[in-house]
CSV table of C-alpha atoms and ligand atoms in Angstrom, one decimal:
chain,number,residue,atom,x,y,z
I,1,MET,CA,-43.9,24.7,19.6
I,2,THR,CA,-42.9,21.6,17.7
I,3,ALA,CA,-40.3,19.2,18.9
I,4,LEU,CA,-37.9,20.6,16.3
I,5,ASP,CA,-38.3,24.1,17.8
I,6,THR,CA,-37.2,22.9,21.2
I,7,GLN,CA,-33.9,21.4,19.9
I,8,PRO,CA,-31.0,23.5,21.2
I,9,THR,CA,-29.1,24.9,18.2
I,10,GLN,CA,-25.4,24.0,18.4
I,11,PRO,CA,-23.1,26.9,17.6
I,12,LYS,CA,-21.0,26.1,14.6
I,13,SER,CA,-17.2,25.7,15.1
I,14,TYR,CA,-16.5,28.0,12.2
I,15,SER,CA,-17.9,30.9,10.2
I,16,LEU,CA,-19.0,30.1,6.7
I,17,ALA,CA,-17.5,33.3,5.4
I,18,HIS,CA,-14.1,32.4,6.9
I,19,TRP,CA,-14.3,28.9,5.4
I,20,GLN,CA,-15.1,30.3,2.0
I,21,GLY,CA,-11.9,32.5,2.0
I,22,GLY,CA,-9.8,29.3,1.5
I,23,HIS,CA,-11.6,28.8,-1.9
I,24,LYS,CA,-10.2,32.0,-3.4
I,25,SER,CA,-7.6,31.9,-6.1
I,26,LEU,CA,-4.0,32.7,-5.4
I,27,LYS,CA,-2.8,34.1,-8.7
I,28,GLU,CA,0.6,35.4,-7.6
I,29,GLU,CA,3.8,33.3,-7.6
I,30,TYR,CA,6.1,34.1,-4.6
I,31,GLU,CA,9.5,33.2,-3.2
I,32,TYR,CA,10.8,34.5,0.1
I,33,TRP,CA,12.3,33.6,3.5
I,34,ILE,CA,9.6,33.2,6.1
I,35,ASP,CA,10.3,35.7,8.9
I,36,ASP,CA,7.1,35.7,10.8
I,37,ILE,CA,7.5,32.6,13.0
I,38,ASP,CA,5.9,31.8,16.4
I,39,GLY,CA,7.9,29.2,18.4
I,40,THR,CA,11.0,27.5,17.1
I,41,ILE,CA,11.6,25.3,14.2
I,42,PRO,CA,13.4,22.1,15.5
I,43,ALA,CA,17.1,22.3,14.6
I,44,GLU,CA,17.1,18.6,13.5
I,45,LEU,CA,14.1,19.2,11.0
I,46,SER,CA,15.7,19.6,7.6
I,47,GLY,CA,14.3,19.1,4.1
I,48,THR,CA,11.6,20.2,1.8
I,49,LEU,CA,7.9,20.0,2.1
I,50,PHE,CA,6.1,19.9,-1.3
I,51,ARG,CA,2.4,20.5,-1.5
I,52,ASN,CA,-0.1,20.4,-4.4
I,53,GLY,CA,-3.7,21.6,-4.8
I,54,PRO,CA,-6.0,23.7,-6.9
I,55,GLY,CA,-4.6,27.3,-6.9
I,56,LEU,CA,-7.0,28.8,-9.3
I,57,LEU,CA,-10.7,28.7,-8.5
I,58,ASP,CA,-11.6,30.9,-11.4
I,59,VAL,CA,-10.4,31.8,-14.8
I,60,ASN,CA,-10.4,35.5,-15.4
I,61,GLY,CA,-13.3,35.9,-12.9
I,62,ASP,CA,-15.4,32.9,-14.2
I,63,ARG,CA,-15.7,30.7,-11.2
I,64,LEU,CA,-15.1,26.9,-11.5
I,65,HIS,CA,-17.9,24.7,-10.4
I,66,HIS,CA,-15.8,22.6,-8.1
I,67,PRO,CA,-12.4,23.2,-6.4
I,68,PHE,CA,-11.1,19.9,-7.7
I,69,ASP,CA,-11.2,21.3,-11.2
I,70,GLY,CA,-8.7,24.0,-10.3
I,71,ASP,CA,-5.2,24.2,-11.9
I,72,GLY,CA,-2.4,22.6,-9.8
I,73,MET,CA,-0.2,24.9,-7.8
I,74,ILE,CA,2.9,23.6,-6.1
I,75,CYS,CA,4.2,25.0,-2.8
I,76,ALA,CA,7.7,24.2,-1.6
I,77,ILE,CA,8.8,25.0,1.9
I,78,SER,CA,12.5,24.3,2.4
I,79,ILE,CA,13.6,24.0,6.0
I,80,THR,CA,17.2,24.1,7.2
I,81,ALA,CA,19.1,25.3,10.3
I,82,GLY,CA,15.9,26.6,11.9
I,83,LYS,CA,15.0,28.7,8.9
I,84,ALA,CA,12.4,28.2,6.2
I,85,HIS,CA,12.0,29.4,2.6
I,86,PHE,CA,8.7,29.5,0.7
I,87,ARG,CA,8.1,29.2,-3.1
I,88,ASN,CA,4.9,28.6,-5.1
I,89,ARG,CA,4.6,28.0,-8.8
I,90,TYR,CA,1.7,26.9,-11.1
I,91,VAL,CA,2.2,23.6,-13.0
I,92,LYS,CA,2.4,25.1,-16.5
I,93,THR,CA,0.2,22.4,-18.1
I,94,ALA,CA,-0.9,22.8,-21.7
I,95,GLY,CA,-4.4,23.5,-20.5
I,96,TYR,CA,-3.3,26.1,-18.0
I,97,LEU,CA,-1.2,28.0,-20.6
I,98,ALA,CA,-4.0,27.9,-23.1
I,99,GLU,CA,-6.7,29.2,-20.7
I,100,GLN,CA,-4.5,31.9,-19.3
I,101,LYS,CA,-3.7,33.1,-22.9
I,102,ALA,CA,-7.3,33.0,-23.9
I,103,GLY,CA,-8.5,34.6,-20.6
I,104,LYS,CA,-11.4,32.2,-20.4
I,105,ILE,CA,-12.5,28.6,-19.6
I,106,LEU,CA,-11.7,26.4,-22.6
I,107,TYR,CA,-12.2,22.9,-21.0
I,108,ARG,CA,-14.9,21.1,-19.1
I,109,GLY,CA,-13.8,20.0,-15.7
I,110,VAL,CA,-14.3,16.4,-14.4
I,111,PHE,CA,-16.1,17.7,-11.3
I,112,GLY,CA,-18.6,20.0,-12.9
I,113,THR,CA,-17.0,23.0,-14.5
I,114,GLN,CA,-18.5,23.7,-17.9
I,115,LYS,CA,-17.4,26.1,-20.6
I,116,PRO,CA,-19.6,29.2,-20.7
I,117,GLY,CA,-22.5,29.0,-23.1
I,118,GLY,CA,-24.7,26.3,-21.6
I,119,TRP,CA,-25.0,22.8,-22.9
I,120,LEU,CA,-24.6,23.8,-26.6
I,121,ALA,CA,-21.1,24.9,-25.8
I,122,ASN,CA,-20.3,21.6,-24.0
I,123,VAL,CA,-22.1,19.0,-26.0
I,124,PHE,CA,-19.8,16.2,-27.4
I,125,ASP,CA,-16.8,17.9,-25.9
I,126,LEU,CA,-15.2,14.9,-24.2
I,127,ARG,CA,-11.7,16.3,-23.8
I,128,PHE,CA,-10.1,16.5,-20.4
I,129,LYS,CA,-7.6,19.1,-19.2
I,130,ASN,CA,-4.7,17.5,-17.3
I,131,ILE,CA,-4.7,19.9,-14.3
I,132,ALA,CA,-1.8,18.2,-12.4
I,133,ASN,CA,-3.4,19.3,-9.1
I,134,THR,CA,-3.7,16.3,-6.8
I,135,ASN,CA,-0.3,15.2,-5.4
I,136,VAL,CA,3.4,15.9,-5.8
I,137,MET,CA,6.0,13.2,-5.3
I,138,TYR,CA,9.8,13.2,-5.2
I,139,TRP,CA,11.3,9.9,-6.1
I,140,GLY,CA,14.4,8.8,-8.0
I,141,LYS,CA,15.5,12.5,-8.2
I,142,LYS,CA,12.3,13.5,-10.0
I,143,LEU,CA,9.6,15.8,-8.8
I,144,LEU,CA,6.3,14.9,-10.4
I,145,ALA,CA,2.9,16.6,-10.1
I,146,LEU,CA,0.2,14.0,-10.3
I,147,TRP,CA,-3.4,13.9,-11.5
I,148,GLU,CA,-5.1,10.5,-11.7
I,149,ALA,CA,-6.5,10.7,-15.3
I,150,GLY,CA,-3.3,11.9,-17.1
I,151,LEU,CA,0.4,11.7,-17.3
I,152,PRO,CA,2.6,13.2,-14.5
I,153,TYR,CA,4.1,16.6,-15.0
I,154,ARG,CA,7.8,16.9,-14.2
I,155,LEU,CA,9.1,20.0,-12.3
I,156,ASN,CA,12.5,21.2,-11.3
I,157,PRO,CA,12.6,20.6,-7.5
I,158,ALA,CA,14.6,23.7,-6.8
I,159,THR,CA,12.9,26.3,-9.0
I,160,LEU,CA,9.5,24.5,-9.5
I,161,GLU,CA,9.8,25.3,-13.2
I,162,THR,CA,7.6,23.0,-15.3
I,163,LEU,CA,9.6,20.7,-17.5
I,164,GLY,CA,6.7,19.0,-19.2
I,165,GLU,CA,4.7,15.7,-19.2
I,166,ASP,CA,6.8,12.7,-18.3
I,167,GLN,CA,6.2,9.3,-19.8
I,168,LEU,CA,8.6,7.7,-17.3
I,169,GLN,CA,11.2,6.5,-19.7
I,170,GLY,CA,8.5,5.3,-22.2
I,171,LEU,CA,6.7,3.3,-19.7
I,172,LEU,CA,3.4,5.3,-20.0
I,173,GLY,CA,1.8,5.9,-23.4
I,174,LYS,CA,0.7,9.4,-24.5
I,175,GLY,CA,-2.9,9.0,-23.2
I,176,ALA,CA,-2.0,6.9,-20.1
I,177,SER,CA,-3.1,7.6,-16.6
I,178,PHE,CA,-0.8,7.4,-13.5
I,179,SER,CA,-2.6,7.7,-10.2
I,180,ALA,CA,-2.1,10.5,-7.7
I,181,HIS,CA,-1.7,8.1,-4.9
I,182,PRO,CA,1.7,6.3,-5.1
I,183,ARG,CA,2.5,4.1,-2.1
I,184,PHE,CA,6.0,3.8,-0.7
I,185,ASP,CA,7.0,0.3,0.5
I,186,PRO,CA,9.7,0.9,3.1
I,187,GLY,CA,11.2,-2.6,2.5
I,188,ASP,CA,12.3,-4.7,5.4
I,189,GLY,CA,15.8,-3.3,5.8
I,190,VAL,CA,17.3,-6.7,5.0
I,191,ARG,CA,16.1,-8.5,1.9
I,192,ARG,CA,13.6,-6.1,0.3
I,193,GLU,CA,14.6,-2.7,-0.9
I,194,PRO,CA,12.2,0.2,-0.6
I,195,ARG,CA,10.0,0.6,-3.6
I,196,MET,CA,7.5,3.1,-5.0
I,197,VAL,CA,4.3,1.4,-6.2
I,198,ASN,CA,1.6,3.1,-8.3
I,199,PHE,CA,-1.1,2.3,-10.7
I,200,GLY,CA,-3.0,3.5,-13.8
I,201,THR,CA,-6.4,2.6,-15.3
I,202,ALA,CA,-7.9,2.4,-18.7
I,203,THR,CA,-11.6,2.3,-18.8
I,204,GLY,CA,-13.9,0.8,-21.4
I,205,LEU,CA,-16.6,-1.7,-20.8
I,206,SER,CA,-14.3,-3.1,-18.1
I,207,THR,CA,-11.4,-1.4,-16.4
I,208,ARG,CA,-7.8,-2.4,-17.1
I,209,LEU,CA,-5.8,-1.9,-13.9
I,210,THR,CA,-2.0,-1.8,-14.2
I,211,VAL,CA,0.3,-1.8,-11.1
I,212,TYR,CA,3.9,-0.5,-11.5
I,213,GLU,CA,6.7,-1.1,-9.1
I,214,PHE,CA,9.8,1.2,-9.1
I,215,ASP,CA,13.2,0.9,-7.5
I,216,LEU,CA,14.9,3.8,-5.6
I,217,ASP,CA,16.3,5.2,-8.9
I,218,GLY,CA,12.9,5.3,-10.5
I,219,ASN,CA,13.4,2.3,-12.8
I,220,CYS,CA,10.2,0.2,-13.3
I,221,LEU,CA,11.1,-3.3,-12.1
I,222,GLU,CA,7.7,-4.9,-12.6
I,223,GLN,CA,4.3,-4.2,-13.9
I,224,TYR,CA,1.2,-6.4,-13.9
I,225,SER,CA,-2.3,-5.9,-15.2
I,226,HIS,CA,-5.8,-7.2,-14.5
I,227,ASN,CA,-9.2,-6.6,-15.9
I,228,ILE,CA,-11.8,-5.5,-13.4
I,229,PRO,CA,-15.5,-5.8,-14.5
I,230,GLY,CA,-17.4,-2.5,-14.7
I,231,LEU,CA,-16.2,1.0,-13.8
I,232,GLY,CA,-13.1,0.9,-11.6
I,233,PHE,CA,-13.1,4.3,-9.9
I,234,PHE,CA,-9.9,3.9,-7.9
I,235,HIS,CA,-8.5,7.0,-6.3
I,236,ASP,CA,-6.1,5.3,-3.9
I,237,PHE,CA,-5.0,1.8,-2.9
I,238,ALA,CA,-3.3,0.1,0.0
I,239,LEU,CA,0.0,-1.8,0.0
I,240,THR,CA,1.4,-4.6,2.1
I,241,PRO,CA,4.7,-6.6,1.4
I,242,ASN,CA,2.7,-9.2,-0.7
I,243,TYR,CA,-0.4,-7.4,-1.9
I,244,ALA,CA,-1.8,-4.3,-3.6
I,245,ILE,CA,-5.4,-3.8,-2.4
I,246,PHE,CA,-8.0,-1.9,-4.3
I,247,PHE,CA,-11.6,-1.0,-3.2
I,248,GLN,CA,-14.0,-0.8,-6.1
I,249,ASN,CA,-16.8,1.5,-5.1
I,250,PRO,CA,-20.3,0.5,-6.2
I,251,VAL,CA,-20.7,3.2,-8.9
I,252,VAL,CA,-21.8,3.3,-12.5
I,253,LEU,CA,-21.3,6.0,-15.1
I,254,ASN,CA,-24.3,7.2,-17.1
I,255,PRO,CA,-22.6,8.7,-20.1
I,256,VAL,CA,-25.6,10.3,-21.7
I,257,PRO,CA,-25.8,13.6,-19.7
I,258,PHE,CA,-22.0,13.9,-19.9
I,259,VAL,CA,-21.9,13.5,-23.7
I,260,LEU,CA,-24.8,15.8,-24.1
I,261,GLY,CA,-23.0,18.5,-22.2
I,262,LEU,CA,-25.6,18.6,-19.4
I,263,LYS,CA,-23.4,17.2,-16.6
I,264,SER,CA,-19.7,16.6,-16.0
I,265,ALA,CA,-18.2,13.1,-15.9
I,266,GLY,CA,-18.1,13.3,-12.1
I,267,GLN,CA,-21.7,14.3,-11.9
I,268,SER,CA,-22.7,11.4,-14.2
I,269,ILE,CA,-21.4,8.9,-11.6
I,270,GLN,CA,-24.3,7.1,-9.8
I,271,PHE,CA,-23.7,5.4,-6.4
I,272,LYS,CA,-25.5,2.0,-6.1
I,273,PRO,CA,-26.2,1.5,-2.4
I,274,ASP,CA,-27.7,-1.9,-3.0
I,275,GLN,CA,-24.5,-3.2,-4.6
I,276,PRO,CA,-21.4,-4.3,-2.7
I,277,THR,CA,-18.1,-2.6,-2.5
I,278,THR,CA,-15.6,-5.1,-4.0
I,279,VAL,CA,-12.1,-5.6,-2.4
I,280,TRP,CA,-9.6,-6.7,-5.0
I,281,VAL,CA,-6.4,-8.3,-3.5
I,282,ILE,CA,-3.7,-8.4,-6.1
I,283,PRO,CA,-0.6,-10.4,-5.4
I,284,ARG,CA,2.6,-8.4,-5.9
I,285,ASN,CA,4.5,-11.4,-7.2
I,286,GLY,CA,2.4,-11.1,-10.4
I,287,LYS,CA,1.8,-14.9,-10.4
I,288,ASP,CA,-0.7,-15.9,-7.7
I,289,PRO,CA,-4.4,-15.5,-8.5
I,290,VAL,CA,-6.2,-12.2,-7.8
I,291,GLN,CA,-8.7,-12.6,-5.0
I,292,GLN,CA,-12.0,-10.8,-4.8
I,293,PHE,CA,-14.1,-10.1,-1.7
I,294,GLU,CA,-17.3,-8.1,-1.0
I,295,THR,CA,-18.5,-5.9,1.7
I,296,ASP,CA,-21.5,-3.7,2.2
I,297,ALA,CA,-21.7,-0.5,0.0
I,298,CYS,CA,-19.5,2.4,0.9
I,299,PHE,CA,-17.4,4.9,-0.9
I,300,VAL,CA,-13.6,5.2,-0.2
I,301,PHE,CA,-11.2,7.8,-1.5
I,302,HIS,CA,-8.3,7.1,0.9
I,303,HIS,CA,-6.8,4.3,2.9
I,304,ALA,CA,-4.7,5.0,6.0
I,305,ASN,CA,-2.7,1.7,6.0
I,306,ALA,CA,-3.0,-2.0,5.7
I,307,PHE,CA,-1.1,-5.0,7.0
I,308,GLU,CA,-1.0,-8.8,6.7
I,309,THR,CA,-2.4,-11.0,9.5
I,310,THR,CA,-2.4,-14.8,10.0
I,311,ALA,CA,-6.0,-14.9,8.7
I,312,GLY,CA,-5.6,-12.5,5.8
I,313,LEU,CA,-5.6,-8.7,5.8
I,314,THR,CA,-6.5,-5.7,7.9
I,315,ILE,CA,-7.2,-2.4,6.1
I,316,ASP,CA,-7.9,1.0,7.7
I,317,SER,CA,-9.9,3.2,5.4
I,318,ILE,CA,-12.0,6.4,5.4
I,319,CYS,CA,-15.5,5.5,4.2
I,320,TYR,CA,-18.4,7.6,3.1
I,321,ASP,CA,-22.0,6.2,3.1
I,322,HIS,CA,-22.3,7.2,-0.5
I,323,PHE,CA,-20.5,9.2,-3.2
I,324,PRO,CA,-20.2,12.9,-2.3
I,325,THR,CA,-21.0,14.9,-5.4
I,326,LEU,CA,-22.4,18.3,-6.3
I,327,GLY,CA,-25.3,18.8,-8.7
I,328,PRO,CA,-25.0,21.1,-11.7
I,329,ASN,CA,-26.9,23.9,-9.9
I,330,ASP,CA,-25.2,23.6,-6.5
I,331,ASP,CA,-22.6,26.1,-5.3
I,332,TYR,CA,-19.8,24.4,-3.4
I,333,ARG,CA,-19.1,27.5,-1.4
I,334,SER,CA,-22.4,27.4,0.3
I,335,VAL,CA,-22.7,23.6,0.7
I,336,ASP,CA,-24.6,22.5,3.8
I,337,PHE,CA,-22.1,20.1,5.4
I,338,GLU,CA,-24.9,18.5,7.4
I,339,THR,CA,-26.5,17.2,4.2
I,340,PHE,CA,-23.3,15.8,2.8
I,341,PRO,CA,-22.1,12.3,3.5
I,342,ILE,CA,-19.8,12.1,6.5
I,343,SER,CA,-16.3,10.5,6.2
I,344,GLN,CA,-15.3,8.2,9.0
I,345,LEU,CA,-12.5,5.8,9.9
I,346,TRP,CA,-13.3,2.1,9.5
I,347,ARG,CA,-11.3,-1.1,9.9
I,348,ILE,CA,-11.9,-3.8,7.3
I,349,THR,CA,-10.7,-7.3,8.0
I,350,VAL,CA,-10.5,-9.8,5.2
I,351,ASN,CA,-10.3,-13.5,6.0
I,352,PHE,CA,-8.7,-15.5,3.2
I,353,ALA,CA,-9.9,-18.9,4.5
I,354,ASP,CA,-13.6,-18.4,4.9
I,355,ARG,CA,-13.8,-15.4,2.5
I,356,SER,CA,-15.5,-13.2,5.1
I,357,VAL,CA,-15.1,-9.5,5.3
I,358,ARG,CA,-15.8,-7.5,8.5
I,359,ARG,CA,-16.2,-3.7,8.5
I,360,THR,CA,-16.2,-2.0,11.8
I,361,GLN,CA,-16.2,1.7,12.6
I,362,VAL,CA,-13.1,2.9,14.5
I,363,SER,CA,-14.3,6.4,15.2
I,364,PRO,CA,-17.5,8.4,14.4
I,365,ARG,CA,-15.6,11.6,14.0
I,366,CYS,CA,-15.6,13.2,10.5
I,367,CYS,CA,-12.0,12.8,9.2
I,368,GLU,CA,-9.9,12.8,6.0
I,369,PHE,CA,-6.3,12.9,4.9
I,370,PRO,CA,-4.9,10.0,6.9
I,371,SER,CA,-1.1,9.7,7.3
I,372,VAL,CA,1.2,7.3,9.1
I,373,ASN,CA,4.9,7.0,9.8
I,374,PRO,CA,6.3,6.0,6.4
I,375,GLN,CA,8.4,3.3,7.9
I,376,TYR,CA,5.2,1.5,9.0
I,377,VAL,CA,3.4,1.4,5.6
I,378,GLY,CA,2.1,-2.1,5.0
I,379,LYS,CA,3.1,-3.3,8.5
I,380,PRO,CA,1.3,-3.8,11.8
I,381,TYR,CA,1.2,-0.3,13.3
I,382,GLN,CA,-0.2,1.8,16.1
I,383,TYR,CA,-0.9,5.4,15.0
I,384,ILE,CA,-2.9,7.3,12.4
I,385,PHE,CA,-2.5,11.0,12.0
I,386,MET,CA,-5.3,12.8,10.2
I,387,GLY,CA,-7.5,15.8,9.8
I,388,VAL,CA,-10.7,15.8,11.8
I,389,ALA,CA,-13.7,18.1,12.2
I,390,ALA,CA,-14.0,20.2,15.3
I,391,PRO,CA,-17.4,18.6,16.4
I,392,LYS,CA,-17.2,15.0,17.6
I,393,THR,CA,-19.8,13.5,15.4
I,394,GLU,CA,-21.2,16.0,12.8
I,395,ASN,CA,-20.0,16.6,9.3
I,396,SER,CA,-18.0,19.8,9.3
I,397,PRO,CA,-14.8,21.2,7.7
I,398,LEU,CA,-11.5,19.8,8.9
I,399,GLN,CA,-10.2,22.1,11.6
I,400,ALA,CA,-8.2,19.8,13.9
I,401,LEU,CA,-5.4,17.3,13.7
I,402,GLN,CA,-5.8,14.0,15.5
I,403,LYS,CA,-3.5,11.2,16.5
I,404,LEU,CA,-5.5,7.9,16.9
I,405,ASP,CA,-4.1,4.7,18.5
I,406,VAL,CA,-5.6,1.9,16.4
I,407,THR,CA,-4.5,-0.7,19.0
I,408,SER,CA,-6.6,1.0,21.7
I,409,ASP,CA,-10.2,-0.1,22.7
I,410,PRO,CA,-12.4,0.5,19.6
I,411,ALA,CA,-15.3,1.4,21.9
I,412,ASP,CA,-13.2,4.3,23.3
I,413,PRO,CA,-10.2,4.8,21.0
I,414,SER,CA,-7.2,6.7,22.5
I,415,VAL,CA,-6.8,10.0,20.7
I,416,GLN,CA,-4.9,13.3,21.0
I,417,THR,CA,-6.3,16.3,19.2
I,418,TRP,CA,-4.9,19.7,18.3
I,419,SER,CA,-7.5,22.1,17.1
I,420,ALA,CA,-7.2,25.3,14.9
I,421,ALA,CA,-10.9,26.1,15.3
I,422,PRO,CA,-12.7,28.5,15.1
I,423,ASN,CA,-10.6,30.5,12.5
I,424,GLY,CA,-8.3,27.7,11.3
I,425,PHE,CA,-8.9,25.1,8.6
I,426,ILE,CA,-6.3,22.4,8.3
I,427,GLY,CA,-4.7,20.5,5.4
I,428,GLU,CA,-3.2,17.0,5.2
I,429,PRO,CA,-0.7,16.3,7.9
I,430,VAL,CA,2.6,15.0,6.6
I,431,PHE,CA,4.6,12.8,9.1
I,432,VAL,CA,8.3,13.5,9.1
I,433,PRO,CA,10.3,10.9,11.2
I,434,LYS,CA,12.8,12.4,13.7
I,435,PRO,CA,16.4,11.4,12.9
I,436,ASN,CA,17.9,8.4,14.8
I,437,ARG,CA,14.5,7.6,16.5
I,438,SER,CA,13.3,4.9,14.1
I,439,GLU,CA,12.5,2.5,17.0
I,440,THR,CA,9.6,4.7,18.2
I,441,GLU,CA,6.7,4.8,15.8
I,442,ASP,CA,5.4,8.3,16.8
I,443,ALA,CA,8.8,9.9,16.9
I,444,GLY,CA,8.3,12.6,14.3
I,445,TRP,CA,6.8,15.9,13.4
I,446,LEU,CA,3.5,16.7,11.7
I,447,LEU,CA,3.6,19.4,9.1
I,448,SER,CA,0.3,20.9,8.0
I,449,LEU,CA,-0.7,24.0,6.1
I,450,VAL,CA,-3.5,25.7,8.0
I,451,TYR,CA,-5.7,28.5,6.5
I,452,ASP,CA,-6.7,31.3,8.9
I,453,GLY,CA,-10.1,32.5,7.7
I,454,ALA,CA,-10.0,35.6,10.0
I,455,GLU,CA,-6.7,36.8,8.6
I,456,HIS,CA,-7.1,35.3,5.1
I,457,ARG,CA,-3.6,34.0,5.5
I,458,SER,CA,-2.0,30.5,5.7
I,459,GLU,CA,0.7,29.1,7.9
I,460,LEU,CA,2.8,26.0,8.2
I,461,VAL,CA,2.1,24.4,11.6
I,462,ILE,CA,4.6,22.0,13.1
I,463,LEU,CA,3.5,19.7,15.8
I,464,ASP,CA,5.5,17.1,17.8
I,465,ALA,CA,3.8,13.8,16.8
I,466,GLU,CA,4.7,12.2,20.2
I,467,ASP,CA,2.5,14.7,22.0
I,468,LEU,CA,-0.1,16.8,20.1
I,469,THR,CA,-1.5,18.1,23.4
I,470,GLN,CA,1.5,20.4,23.9
I,471,GLY,CA,0.3,22.5,20.9
I,472,ALA,CA,2.2,23.8,17.9
I,473,ILE,CA,6.0,23.9,18.4
I,474,ALA,CA,6.3,26.3,15.5
I,475,ARG,CA,3.9,28.4,13.3
I,476,LEU,CA,5.4,29.7,10.1
I,477,LYS,CA,3.2,32.5,8.9
I,478,LEU,CA,3.1,33.1,5.2
I,479,ASN,CA,2.5,36.5,3.7
I,480,HIS,CA,-0.7,35.4,1.9
I,481,HIS,CA,-3.2,32.6,1.8
I,482,ILE,CA,-2.9,29.2,0.1
I,483,PRO,CA,-6.1,27.8,-1.3
I,484,TYR,CA,-7.2,24.5,0.3
I,485,GLY,CA,-4.8,21.9,-0.9
I,486,LEU,CA,-4.8,18.1,-1.4
I,487,HIS,CA,-1.7,16.0,-1.0
I,488,GLY,CA,2.1,16.4,-0.8
I,489,CYS,CA,5.3,14.9,0.5
I,490,PHE,CA,8.5,15.6,2.4
I,491,THR,CA,12.0,14.8,1.4
I,492,PRO,CA,15.1,15.3,3.6
I,493,GLU,CA,16.8,17.0,0.6
I,494,VAL,CA,16.9,20.7,1.0
I,495,PHE,CA,16.2,22.5,-2.2
I,496,LEU,CA,17.2,26.2,-2.4
I,497,CYS,CA,18.2,28.1,-5.5
I,498,GLU,CA,19.3,31.4,-4.0
H,501,LIG,CO1,-6.4,11.8,-2.6
């Protein structure tokens, strides 16, 4: 026997077949009152949860190479007086309508989907389909489906009918991009009004990064631009009262295999582990100089929060050791999680005086989809709510929700965990503050769509954020599944059109 043979095999926290079920298309569009509810919806919880994510994982039976290439489908769950109504609609983008009409894949996907016919069918085709699948935001009475490489698509918030691409009152040009990760500055309740802040990029030999700041009515108050050397692959950013903070991952794009039709744009990105990750600190007053810092190589999609300190900045981010990508011949549905880079929560502290950056791991547990109380964005804070894997240190699908106290001892952080394993796979938790409890940071509910692989059905789970250990306070079971989603939002406005 070799040493390897004697290693005890840990049973997995999930079945691969169950996990794969969440990657099946949902082609139907529904609307109904949810009548299968375990527990009780809190009477004070009132508003609409909007979710976005890839709904179609195939076009007429031809599978997409990567779920991130799937057409955006919006779900709206309206909650009022202890009842809940469900509705889902596809974002009727130009690409979605064209492919549904043709009954086949007409576009290459950013993450690896190719048109049928091999490289000859894909060579020199550099068009992108705006799939509007990453986030959905409600601001200034507008509901917008977001995808970071294109314009937002506007939808009717009550019916989810697609109204078309939105250039935001002429702010964005026809080919402009508007990130899928807006940040919402809660203001200070006195002098500074709340704002929505977002960004777009234009990439050539360098990257032109433009930050936009909007008032409560959706009017752009300010915009400021900077040139970033090289490829600026920015999915998200962090926001404090005085700074917009961007992490430039150490990646380069090799355009040759992409142009030749051999690989997608996403697969042509190469991670450079010997190069630093650059932290760009952009002053929101548009006047002070941009500051640049470096830390060791890591890849960041999402930031949990950031705040200003006497020395500089503290940023809590989810870092991967390197860029997680799928090769042209890999099948995402049978991916071996253990060979994939693990995502973990890190704290990055930036010192403005001596220009040092410290990066320390907060927790070894595999995590993604961080969320905080929206009133604490950009401020010193205590709690992160996020999806975590069921095992404590291995890479594995997200099956549990965790509340982590970032002020507790980093050697043994204080956490509460609610797990949906073995059958459940969780989505991003959205924090909804409880009315009239703004003095308590964790006074809120967590809303998360959970896919049950055994029943091939999804549910909206509501947890009390003050105590996850008491379990779900309500489970709203849908009549069908929802494919694994990405991001969404909650508004206290109740949208119903019946
Ligand atoms: Co994201």
